[in-house]
Amino acid sequence: MNKRIKIFDTTLRDGEQSPGASMNVDEKIRVAHQLEKLKVDIIEAGFPIASDGDFDAVKKVANAVKDCQVAGLARANKKDIDRAWEALKKGANPRIHTFIATSDIHLKHKLKKSREEVLEAAVAAVKHAKSYTDNIEFSAEDAVRSDVDYLCRVVEAVIKAGATTVNIPDTVGYAIPSEFGQLIKTIHDQVPNIDETVISVHCHNDLGLAVANSLAAIENGAGQVECTINGIGERAGNASLEEIVMAIRTRGDLLKYTTGIATENLYPTSRLVTHITGMVVQPNKAIVGANAFAHEAGIHQDGVLKEKSTYEIMTPESVGLSHNLLVLGKHSGRHAFKERIKELGYDLDDKNLEKTFVRFKSLADKKKEIFDEDLDAIIADEVIRIPDKYKLVYLNVSSGTVTVPTATVQMEVDGEMRQKAGFGVGPVDAVYETIAKITKTKSKLVRYSVSSITSGMDAQGEVTVRVEEEGKTVIGQGAHTDIIVASAKAYINAMNKLEYRKKKIWTDLP
Ligand code: KIV
Ligand code: ZN
């Protein structure tokens, strides 16, 4: 029988460490429910000691999720572990994930501790976590650059102390597959009590090898892989969940493993994470990129029309990508709308369905053909991106060849109505100046880009902005047929994220 590999999703923790990709509590809960639908085994919901917002998010996710384990991250000290447990304890299936670095580089420059001190701290942390739960994961941060014999000693000691999963991270994405596979094999073969634990791996993608390294680890004894949706994460990101899962599924002839993932939910999950984080997937990204199943060359198209397997190694349907591109128009009713939303993988309650239907109708009045991507943008705008503090109520702009661009903006700020007017060098600048006056923000706009969601003159424009304040960066997005409105929405989305992000205390995070 094929070995079952556990999928540990860290989109909400390591994924959220991507520059700009912060999520608020409600957005995290939404992603967590989608991950539950995807049937991941473990959801790492955050790092409770990092901020009150993170604590709250881990607590709410742990309480909301019933079908997966929920992990909270903690450094190897009592305070972090107590805080993590406080957040997790009422959940159906909590896991404490504690870590400390084991490489000499980290010991010398970051921790300023000896190998013996780190070993003692690791064991003490696991023992302390064990006073709360038996479900304990220990990570040896920067394992790949650690001395192998010392790493094996640490692994043996933490298993003895009660770690039920031992994670071997390639924290800086330095390993190559043959080397990483060998490291896992060494741990597997040399640590005497290794059978009492699950070996996990956590690979970063600095050299573009995170998925290859994870697969090499599986072939050498790893039973759990840590990964993220769309591969988001610190720096170049983490191993991409969808790529690992589909490699295992597609190459079952060579890789004798299975996962519990409901692969038809991969594409909807990818889209949800994109809409919430603002981290856009490159078109040629494997599995979930816009071109992943598009055949351009005539010779390929001809082959696929004759027999799909000529150029397709997996079906678009197997990852949840529907072929139904042209969907609805202005005469479509509630029923057709509801069905299409369901086919796209969204599970909206009546209130949100109604809200999005009204917006769909208004779009259909302006635009002849409504595509799946248009519906995605509406749902992202109306339902997925949840405003905390700032809401756009009203916007009026005048600009042209003979007027100074002027904007009047009305916003709700913490429930209170505020209105102001302002000028700018162009209409977007006027809107941004006015929003900045209302929010009194000190942030700086560092990038602005606009693209059309679908083709055609009546297409919706999607604006993405990158905003920075005191070294913290966030990404905001907004969509509308009027790009000035889309620009305002993107900026306000970024303001909301910044408010949330500012509350985080990123200390010596990995
Ligand atoms: O990259 C890393 O080492 C981590 C650990 C906390 C698992 O994120
Ligand atoms: Zn990491």
Coordinates of C-alpha atoms and ligand atoms in Angstrom, one line a residue:
M1 CA 0.0 0.0 0.0
N2 CA 1.2 3.5 -0.8
K3 CA 2.5 5.5 2.2
R4 CA 0.3 8.4 3.2
I5 CA 2.2 11.7 3.4
K6 CA 0.8 14.4 5.7
I7 CA 0.3 17.8 4.3
F8 CA 1.1 20.6 6.8
D9 CA 0.0 23.9 5.3
T10 CA 1.7 27.0 6.6
T11 CA 0.1 29.6 4.3
L12 CA -1.3 31.4 7.4
R13 CA 2.1 31.6 9.1
D14 CA 5.1 31.3 6.9
G15 CA 3.0 32.4 3.9
E16 CA 1.9 35.4 5.7
Q17 CA 5.5 36.4 6.2
S18 CA 5.7 37.1 2.4
P19 CA 6.5 40.8 2.1
G20 CA 3.1 42.6 1.9
A21 CA 0.9 39.5 2.3
S22 CA -0.7 40.1 5.7
M23 CA -4.2 38.9 6.4
N24 CA -6.6 40.0 9.1
V25 CA -8.4 37.6 11.4
D26 CA -11.5 37.1 9.3
E27 CA -9.5 36.6 6.2
K28 CA -7.4 33.9 8.0
I29 CA -10.6 32.1 9.1
R30 CA -11.8 32.2 5.5
V31 CA -8.6 30.7 4.2
A32 CA -8.6 28.1 7.1
H33 CA -12.1 26.9 6.1
Q34 CA -11.0 26.6 2.5
L35 CA -7.9 24.6 3.7
E36 CA -10.3 22.3 5.6
K37 CA -12.2 21.8 2.4
L38 CA -8.9 21.0 0.6
K39 CA -8.4 18.4 3.3
V40 CA -4.9 19.4 4.5
D41 CA -3.8 17.4 7.6
I42 CA -2.5 20.3 9.6
I43 CA -3.0 24.1 9.4
E44 CA -0.4 26.3 10.9
A45 CA -2.5 29.3 11.9
G46 CA 0.2 31.7 13.1
F47 CA 2.7 32.7 15.8
P48 CA 0.6 33.6 18.8
I49 CA 3.3 35.5 20.7
A50 CA 4.0 37.8 17.6
S51 CA 1.0 40.1 18.2
D52 CA -2.5 40.2 19.7
G53 CA -3.8 39.9 16.2
D54 CA -1.9 36.7 15.6
F55 CA -3.0 35.3 19.0
D56 CA -6.6 36.1 18.1
A57 CA -6.3 34.6 14.7
V58 CA -4.8 31.3 16.0
K59 CA -7.4 31.1 18.7
K60 CA -10.3 31.7 16.2
V61 CA -8.9 29.3 13.6
A62 CA -8.3 26.6 16.2
N63 CA -11.9 26.9 17.4
A64 CA -13.4 27.1 14.0
V65 CA -11.6 24.2 12.3
K66 CA -12.9 20.7 13.1
D67 CA -11.4 18.4 10.5
C68 CA -7.7 19.3 10.6
Q69 CA -5.1 19.8 13.3
V70 CA -4.3 23.4 14.0
A71 CA -0.7 24.3 14.9
G72 CA 0.6 27.5 16.6
L73 CA 4.3 28.4 16.4
A74 CA 6.4 29.1 19.5
R75 CA 10.1 29.7 20.0
A76 CA 11.8 27.2 22.4
N77 CA 10.9 29.1 25.6
K78 CA 8.1 28.9 28.2
K79 CA 6.5 32.3 27.5
D80 CA 6.0 31.5 23.8
I81 CA 4.8 28.0 24.5
D82 CA 2.3 29.2 27.1
R83 CA 1.0 31.8 24.7
A84 CA 0.7 29.3 21.9
W85 CA -1.2 26.9 24.2
E86 CA -3.5 29.6 25.4
A87 CA -4.5 30.3 21.8
L88 CA -4.9 26.6 20.8
K89 CA -6.3 24.9 23.9
K90 CA -10.0 25.0 23.1
G91 CA -9.5 23.7 19.5
A92 CA -10.6 20.2 18.4
N93 CA -7.1 19.1 17.5
P94 CA -4.2 21.4 18.6
R95 CA -0.5 21.1 17.9
I96 CA 2.3 23.0 19.5
H97 CA 5.1 23.7 17.1
T98 CA 8.3 24.8 18.8
F99 CA 11.6 25.6 17.2
I100 CA 15.2 26.7 17.8
A101 CA 18.1 27.0 15.4
T102 CA 20.8 24.3 15.4
S103 CA 23.3 25.6 12.8
D104 CA 26.6 27.1 14.2
I105 CA 25.9 30.2 12.1
H106 CA 22.7 30.9 14.0
L107 CA 24.1 29.8 17.4
K108 CA 27.1 32.1 17.1
H109 CA 25.5 35.2 15.6
K110 CA 21.8 35.1 16.5
L111 CA 21.3 33.0 19.7
K112 CA 24.8 33.5 21.2
K113 CA 24.5 30.0 22.7
S114 CA 26.6 26.9 22.7
R115 CA 25.4 23.6 21.1
E116 CA 24.8 22.2 24.6
E117 CA 22.7 25.2 25.6
V118 CA 20.6 24.9 22.5
L119 CA 20.1 21.1 23.0
E120 CA 19.0 21.8 26.6
A121 CA 16.6 24.5 25.5
A122 CA 15.1 22.3 22.8
V123 CA 14.5 19.4 25.3
A124 CA 13.1 21.8 27.9
A125 CA 10.7 23.3 25.4
V126 CA 9.4 20.0 24.3
K127 CA 9.0 18.8 27.9
H128 CA 7.1 22.0 28.7
A129 CA 4.8 21.6 25.7
K130 CA 4.2 18.1 26.8
S131 CA 2.6 19.4 30.0
Y132 CA -0.1 20.7 27.7
T133 CA -0.5 18.2 24.8
D134 CA 1.1 15.1 23.3
N135 CA 0.8 16.6 19.8
I136 CA 4.2 18.4 19.6
E137 CA 6.3 19.3 16.6
F138 CA 9.9 20.4 17.1
S139 CA 11.8 22.2 14.3
A140 CA 15.6 22.5 14.1
E141 CA 15.8 25.8 12.3
D142 CA 18.5 26.0 9.6
A143 CA 18.9 22.2 9.9
V144 CA 20.5 22.0 6.4
R145 CA 23.5 24.1 7.5
S146 CA 23.8 22.3 10.9
D147 CA 26.4 19.8 11.8
V148 CA 24.8 16.4 10.9
D149 CA 26.0 14.5 14.0
Y150 CA 24.8 17.4 16.3
L151 CA 21.5 17.6 14.4
C152 CA 21.0 13.8 15.0
R153 CA 21.7 14.2 18.7
V154 CA 19.1 17.0 18.9
V155 CA 16.5 15.0 17.0
E156 CA 17.1 12.0 19.3
A157 CA 16.8 14.1 22.4
V158 CA 13.6 15.9 21.4
I159 CA 11.9 12.6 20.5
K160 CA 12.9 11.2 23.9
A161 CA 11.4 14.4 25.4
G162 CA 8.1 13.8 23.6
A163 CA 8.2 15.3 20.1
T164 CA 5.8 13.4 17.9
T165 CA 6.9 15.2 14.7
V166 CA 10.5 16.4 14.1
N167 CA 10.8 18.9 11.3
I168 CA 14.0 19.4 9.3
P169 CA 13.8 22.8 7.6
D170 CA 15.9 24.2 4.8
T171 CA 15.3 27.6 6.3
V172 CA 17.4 29.5 3.8
G173 CA 16.6 27.4 0.7
Y174 CA 20.3 26.2 0.3
A175 CA 20.0 22.5 -0.3
I176 CA 20.0 20.6 -3.5
P177 CA 17.7 17.5 -3.9
S178 CA 20.4 14.7 -3.7
E179 CA 22.0 16.4 -0.7
F180 CA 18.7 17.0 1.1
G181 CA 17.5 13.4 0.4
Q182 CA 20.7 12.1 1.9
L183 CA 20.3 14.3 5.0
I184 CA 16.8 12.8 5.6
K185 CA 18.1 9.3 5.0
T186 CA 21.0 9.9 7.5
I187 CA 18.5 11.0 10.1
H188 CA 16.2 8.2 9.3
D189 CA 19.0 5.6 9.5
Q190 CA 21.0 6.9 12.4
V191 CA 18.6 8.3 15.0
P192 CA 17.8 5.2 17.1
N193 CA 14.3 6.3 18.2
I194 CA 13.3 7.8 14.8
D195 CA 10.4 5.3 14.5
E196 CA 8.6 7.1 17.4
T197 CA 8.2 10.2 15.4
V198 CA 7.2 11.5 12.0
I199 CA 10.0 13.2 10.0
S200 CA 8.8 16.4 8.5
V201 CA 10.5 18.8 6.0
H202 CA 10.0 22.5 5.4
C203 CA 11.8 23.8 2.3
H204 CA 12.3 27.4 1.2
N205 CA 12.6 28.2 -2.4
D206 CA 15.6 30.5 -2.7
L207 CA 17.2 28.4 -5.4
G208 CA 13.8 27.3 -6.9
L209 CA 14.3 23.8 -5.4
A210 CA 11.8 23.7 -2.6
V211 CA 9.4 21.2 -4.3
A212 CA 12.2 19.0 -5.6
N213 CA 13.8 18.9 -2.2
S214 CA 10.5 18.0 -0.5
L215 CA 10.0 15.2 -2.9
A216 CA 13.6 14.0 -2.4
A217 CA 12.9 14.0 1.4
I218 CA 9.7 11.9 0.9
E219 CA 11.7 9.4 -1.0
N220 CA 14.1 9.1 1.9
G221 CA 11.7 8.7 4.8
A222 CA 9.9 12.0 5.4
G223 CA 6.2 11.5 6.3
Q224 CA 5.1 15.1 6.4
V225 CA 5.8 18.1 4.1
E226 CA 5.3 21.7 5.0
C227 CA 4.1 23.9 2.2
T228 CA 2.0 26.8 1.2
I229 CA -0.7 27.6 -1.3
N230 CA 0.9 29.3 -4.4
G231 CA 4.3 28.7 -2.7
I232 CA 4.1 32.0 -0.9
G233 CA 6.3 32.6 2.1
E234 CA 9.4 34.3 3.5
R235 CA 11.7 35.7 0.7
A236 CA 11.4 33.4 -2.4
G237 CA 8.6 31.5 -0.6
N238 CA 8.0 27.9 0.6
A239 CA 7.4 24.7 -1.3
S240 CA 4.2 25.0 -3.2
L241 CA 1.5 22.7 -1.9
E242 CA -0.3 22.3 -5.2
E243 CA 3.0 21.2 -7.0
I244 CA 3.9 18.6 -4.4
V245 CA 0.5 17.1 -4.3
M246 CA 0.0 17.0 -8.1
A247 CA 3.6 15.6 -8.6
I248 CA 2.7 12.7 -6.2
R249 CA -0.7 12.2 -7.9
T250 CA 0.5 12.5 -11.4
R251 CA 3.6 10.4 -11.0
G252 CA 2.1 7.6 -9.0
D253 CA 4.0 5.2 -11.2
L254 CA 7.3 6.3 -9.6
L255 CA 6.2 8.0 -6.4
K256 CA 4.4 5.3 -4.3
Y257 CA 2.7 7.8 -1.9
T258 CA -0.7 9.4 -1.4
T259 CA -2.0 12.5 0.2
G260 CA -5.5 13.1 1.5
I261 CA -5.8 16.3 -0.6
A262 CA -9.1 16.9 -2.5
T263 CA -7.2 18.1 -5.5
E264 CA -10.3 19.6 -7.2
N265 CA -10.1 22.3 -4.6
L266 CA -6.6 23.4 -5.4
Y267 CA -7.5 26.1 -8.0
P268 CA -10.3 27.7 -5.9
T269 CA -7.9 27.7 -2.9
S270 CA -5.1 29.3 -4.9
R271 CA -7.5 32.0 -6.1
L272 CA -8.8 32.7 -2.6
V273 CA -5.2 33.1 -1.3
T274 CA -4.3 35.4 -4.3
H275 CA -7.3 37.6 -3.7
I276 CA -6.8 37.9 0.0
T277 CA -3.0 38.4 0.0
G278 CA -2.7 40.4 -3.2
M279 CA 0.2 38.1 -4.2
V280 CA -0.5 37.5 -7.8
V281 CA 0.4 34.1 -9.3
Q282 CA 2.7 34.3 -12.4
P283 CA 0.8 33.1 -15.5
N284 CA 3.3 30.2 -16.2
K285 CA 3.2 28.9 -12.6
A286 CA 2.7 25.1 -12.5
I287 CA -0.7 23.8 -11.7
V288 CA -2.5 27.1 -10.9
G289 CA -1.1 29.6 -13.3
A290 CA -3.4 31.1 -15.9
N291 CA -1.4 29.4 -18.7
A292 CA -0.9 26.0 -16.9
F293 CA -3.4 24.3 -19.1
A294 CA -3.4 26.7 -22.1
H295 CA -2.1 25.2 -25.4
E296 CA -0.8 28.0 -27.7
A297 CA 1.1 26.3 -30.5
G298 CA -1.0 25.1 -33.4
I299 CA 0.7 21.7 -33.3
H300 CA -0.2 21.3 -29.6
Q301 CA -3.8 22.5 -30.1
D302 CA -4.2 20.0 -32.9
G303 CA -2.8 17.2 -30.7
V304 CA -5.0 18.0 -27.7
L305 CA -8.1 18.2 -29.9
K306 CA -7.3 14.7 -31.3
E307 CA -6.3 13.2 -28.0
K308 CA -5.8 15.1 -24.7
S309 CA -3.0 13.0 -23.4
T310 CA -0.7 14.1 -26.3
Y311 CA 0.1 17.3 -24.4
E312 CA -1.8 17.1 -21.1
I313 CA -0.3 15.1 -18.2
M314 CA -3.2 15.9 -15.9
T315 CA -6.6 17.3 -16.5
P316 CA -7.6 20.9 -15.7
E317 CA -10.7 19.4 -13.9
S318 CA -8.5 17.4 -11.5
V319 CA -7.2 20.7 -10.0
G320 CA -10.6 22.4 -10.1
L321 CA -10.1 24.4 -13.2
S322 CA -13.4 24.6 -15.2
H323 CA -13.4 25.0 -18.9
N324 CA -16.5 27.1 -18.8
L325 CA -15.0 30.5 -19.6
L326 CA -18.0 32.5 -20.9
V327 CA -20.5 32.4 -18.1
L328 CA -23.2 34.9 -17.6
G329 CA -24.7 38.0 -19.1
K330 CA -27.3 40.6 -18.2
H331 CA -30.2 38.3 -18.6
S332 CA -28.9 35.6 -16.3
G333 CA -30.9 35.1 -13.1
R334 CA -30.2 34.4 -9.5
H335 CA -30.3 30.6 -10.1
A336 CA -27.6 30.5 -12.8
F337 CA -25.5 33.0 -10.8
K338 CA -25.7 30.9 -7.7
E339 CA -24.8 27.7 -9.6
R340 CA -21.8 29.3 -11.3
I341 CA -20.5 30.7 -8.0
K342 CA -20.7 27.2 -6.5
E343 CA -18.9 25.7 -9.5
L344 CA -16.1 28.2 -9.0
G345 CA -15.7 26.7 -5.5
Y346 CA -17.2 29.5 -3.4
D347 CA -19.5 28.8 -0.5
L348 CA -21.4 32.0 0.1
D349 CA -24.2 32.6 2.6
D350 CA -27.4 34.2 1.5
K351 CA -26.4 37.7 2.5
N352 CA -23.1 37.5 0.6
L353 CA -24.8 35.9 -2.4
E354 CA -27.3 38.7 -2.6
K355 CA -24.5 41.4 -2.3
T356 CA -22.5 39.8 -5.1
F357 CA -25.6 39.3 -7.2
V358 CA -26.4 43.0 -7.0
R359 CA -22.9 43.9 -8.0
F360 CA -22.9 41.3 -10.8
K361 CA -26.1 42.8 -12.2
S362 CA -24.7 46.3 -12.2
L363 CA -21.5 45.0 -13.9
A364 CA -23.7 43.2 -16.5
D365 CA -25.3 46.5 -17.4
K366 CA -22.0 47.9 -18.3
K367 CA -20.3 44.9 -19.7
K368 CA -21.7 42.4 -22.2
E369 CA -20.0 39.2 -21.2
I370 CA -19.2 38.3 -17.6
F371 CA -16.3 35.8 -17.2
D372 CA -15.2 33.7 -14.3
E373 CA -12.4 36.2 -13.6
D374 CA -15.0 39.0 -13.3
L375 CA -16.9 37.0 -10.7
D376 CA -13.7 36.3 -8.9
A377 CA -13.0 40.0 -8.7
I378 CA -16.5 40.8 -7.5
I379 CA -16.4 38.2 -4.8
A380 CA -12.9 39.3 -3.7
D381 CA -14.1 42.9 -3.5
E382 CA -17.4 42.3 -1.8
V383 CA -16.8 39.3 0.4
I384 CA -13.2 38.2 0.7
R385 CA -11.3 41.3 1.4
I386 CA -12.7 42.2 4.8
P387 CA -12.2 45.9 5.8
D388 CA -11.3 46.6 9.3
K389 CA -11.1 50.3 9.8
Y390 CA -11.7 52.1 6.5
K391 CA -14.5 51.8 4.0
L392 CA -15.1 53.8 0.8
V393 CA -18.6 55.3 0.7
Y394 CA -18.5 57.8 -2.1
L395 CA -16.1 59.1 -4.7
N396 CA -16.4 61.9 -7.2
V397 CA -13.5 62.9 -9.5
S398 CA -13.2 65.6 -12.2
S399 CA -10.2 65.6 -14.5
G400 CA -9.5 66.4 -18.1
T401 CA -7.3 68.6 -20.4
V402 CA -8.5 71.9 -18.9
T403 CA -9.3 71.1 -15.2
V404 CA -7.0 70.6 -12.2
P405 CA -7.8 67.0 -11.2
T406 CA -10.0 67.2 -8.1
A407 CA -11.5 64.4 -5.9
T408 CA -14.2 64.4 -3.3
V409 CA -14.1 61.3 -1.1
Q410 CA -16.4 60.1 1.6
M411 CA -15.2 57.3 3.9
E412 CA -16.3 55.4 7.0
V413 CA -13.5 55.4 9.5
D414 CA -14.1 53.1 12.5
G415 CA -17.9 53.6 11.8
E416 CA -17.7 57.4 11.6
M417 CA -18.4 59.3 8.3
R418 CA -15.6 61.6 7.0
Q419 CA -15.5 63.6 3.8
K420 CA -12.7 65.7 2.2
A421 CA -11.7 67.1 -1.2
G422 CA -8.3 67.4 -2.7
F423 CA -6.2 68.0 -5.8
G424 CA -3.5 66.1 -7.6
V425 CA -1.4 65.9 -10.7
G426 CA -3.9 63.3 -12.1
P427 CA -7.2 61.8 -11.0
V428 CA -5.6 58.9 -9.2
D429 CA -3.2 61.2 -7.4
A430 CA -6.1 63.5 -6.4
V431 CA -8.0 60.5 -5.0
Y432 CA -4.9 59.2 -3.1
E433 CA -4.1 62.7 -1.7
T434 CA -7.7 62.9 -0.4
I435 CA -7.8 59.4 1.1
A436 CA -4.4 60.2 2.8
K437 CA -6.0 63.4 4.3
I438 CA -8.9 61.4 5.6
T439 CA -6.9 58.6 7.0
K440 CA -4.0 60.9 8.1
T441 CA -1.7 58.1 6.9
K442 CA 2.1 58.6 6.9
S443 CA 2.5 55.7 4.5
K444 CA 4.2 56.0 1.1
L445 CA 2.9 54.5 -2.1
V446 CA 5.8 52.6 -3.6
R447 CA 4.2 50.8 -6.5
Y448 CA 1.0 51.2 -8.5
S449 CA 0.0 48.9 -11.4
V450 CA -3.2 48.4 -13.3
S451 CA -4.2 45.5 -15.5
S452 CA -7.4 44.4 -17.1
I453 CA -9.1 41.3 -15.6
T454 CA -10.4 40.1 -19.0
S455 CA -10.0 41.3 -22.6
G456 CA -12.2 43.9 -24.3
M457 CA -12.8 47.6 -24.0
D458 CA -15.4 47.1 -21.3
A459 CA -13.1 44.9 -19.1
Q460 CA -12.8 45.5 -15.4
G461 CA -9.5 47.1 -14.3
E462 CA -7.6 45.6 -11.4
V463 CA -5.3 47.9 -9.5
T464 CA -2.5 46.6 -7.3
V465 CA -0.6 48.9 -4.9
R466 CA 2.3 48.4 -2.6
V467 CA 2.3 50.8 0.3
E468 CA 5.0 51.2 3.0
E469 CA 5.1 52.7 6.4
E470 CA 8.0 52.4 9.0
G471 CA 9.6 49.6 7.0
K472 CA 6.3 47.6 6.8
T473 CA 4.9 46.8 3.4
V474 CA 1.5 45.7 2.3
I475 CA -0.2 45.0 -0.9
G476 CA -3.7 46.3 -1.7
Q477 CA -6.0 45.3 -4.6
G478 CA -9.3 46.6 -6.0
A479 CA -11.3 45.9 -9.1
H480 CA -13.9 48.0 -11.0
T481 CA -14.9 48.9 -14.6
D482 CA -13.8 52.5 -13.6
I483 CA -10.1 52.3 -12.9
I484 CA -10.3 55.4 -10.6
V485 CA -12.7 53.6 -8.3
A486 CA -10.5 50.4 -8.6
S487 CA -7.5 52.6 -7.6
A488 CA -9.4 54.0 -4.5
K489 CA -10.4 50.5 -3.4
A490 CA -6.9 49.2 -3.8
Y491 CA -5.4 52.0 -1.7
I492 CA -8.0 51.6 1.0
N493 CA -7.5 47.8 1.0
A494 CA -3.8 48.6 1.6
M495 CA -4.6 51.1 4.4
N496 CA -6.6 48.4 6.2
K497 CA -3.8 45.8 5.9
L498 CA -1.3 48.3 7.1
E499 CA -3.3 49.0 10.3
Y500 CA -3.4 45.3 10.9
R501 CA 0.3 44.7 10.1
K502 CA 1.5 47.6 12.3
K503 CA 0.3 45.7 15.3
K504 CA 2.7 42.8 14.7
I505 CA 6.0 42.5 16.5
W506 CA 8.2 40.5 14.3
T507 CA 11.1 39.7 16.5
D508 CA 13.7 37.0 15.5
L509 CA 11.3 35.2 13.3
P510 CA 12.8 32.6 11.0
Ligands
KIV1 O1 12.0 28.3 7.8 C1 12.0 27.8 8.9 O2 13.0 27.3 9.5 C2 10.7 27.9 9.7 C3 10.6 27.1 11.0 C4 9.9 27.9 12.0 C5 9.9 25.8 10.7 O3 9.8 28.6 9.2
ZN2 ZN 10.0 28.8 7.0

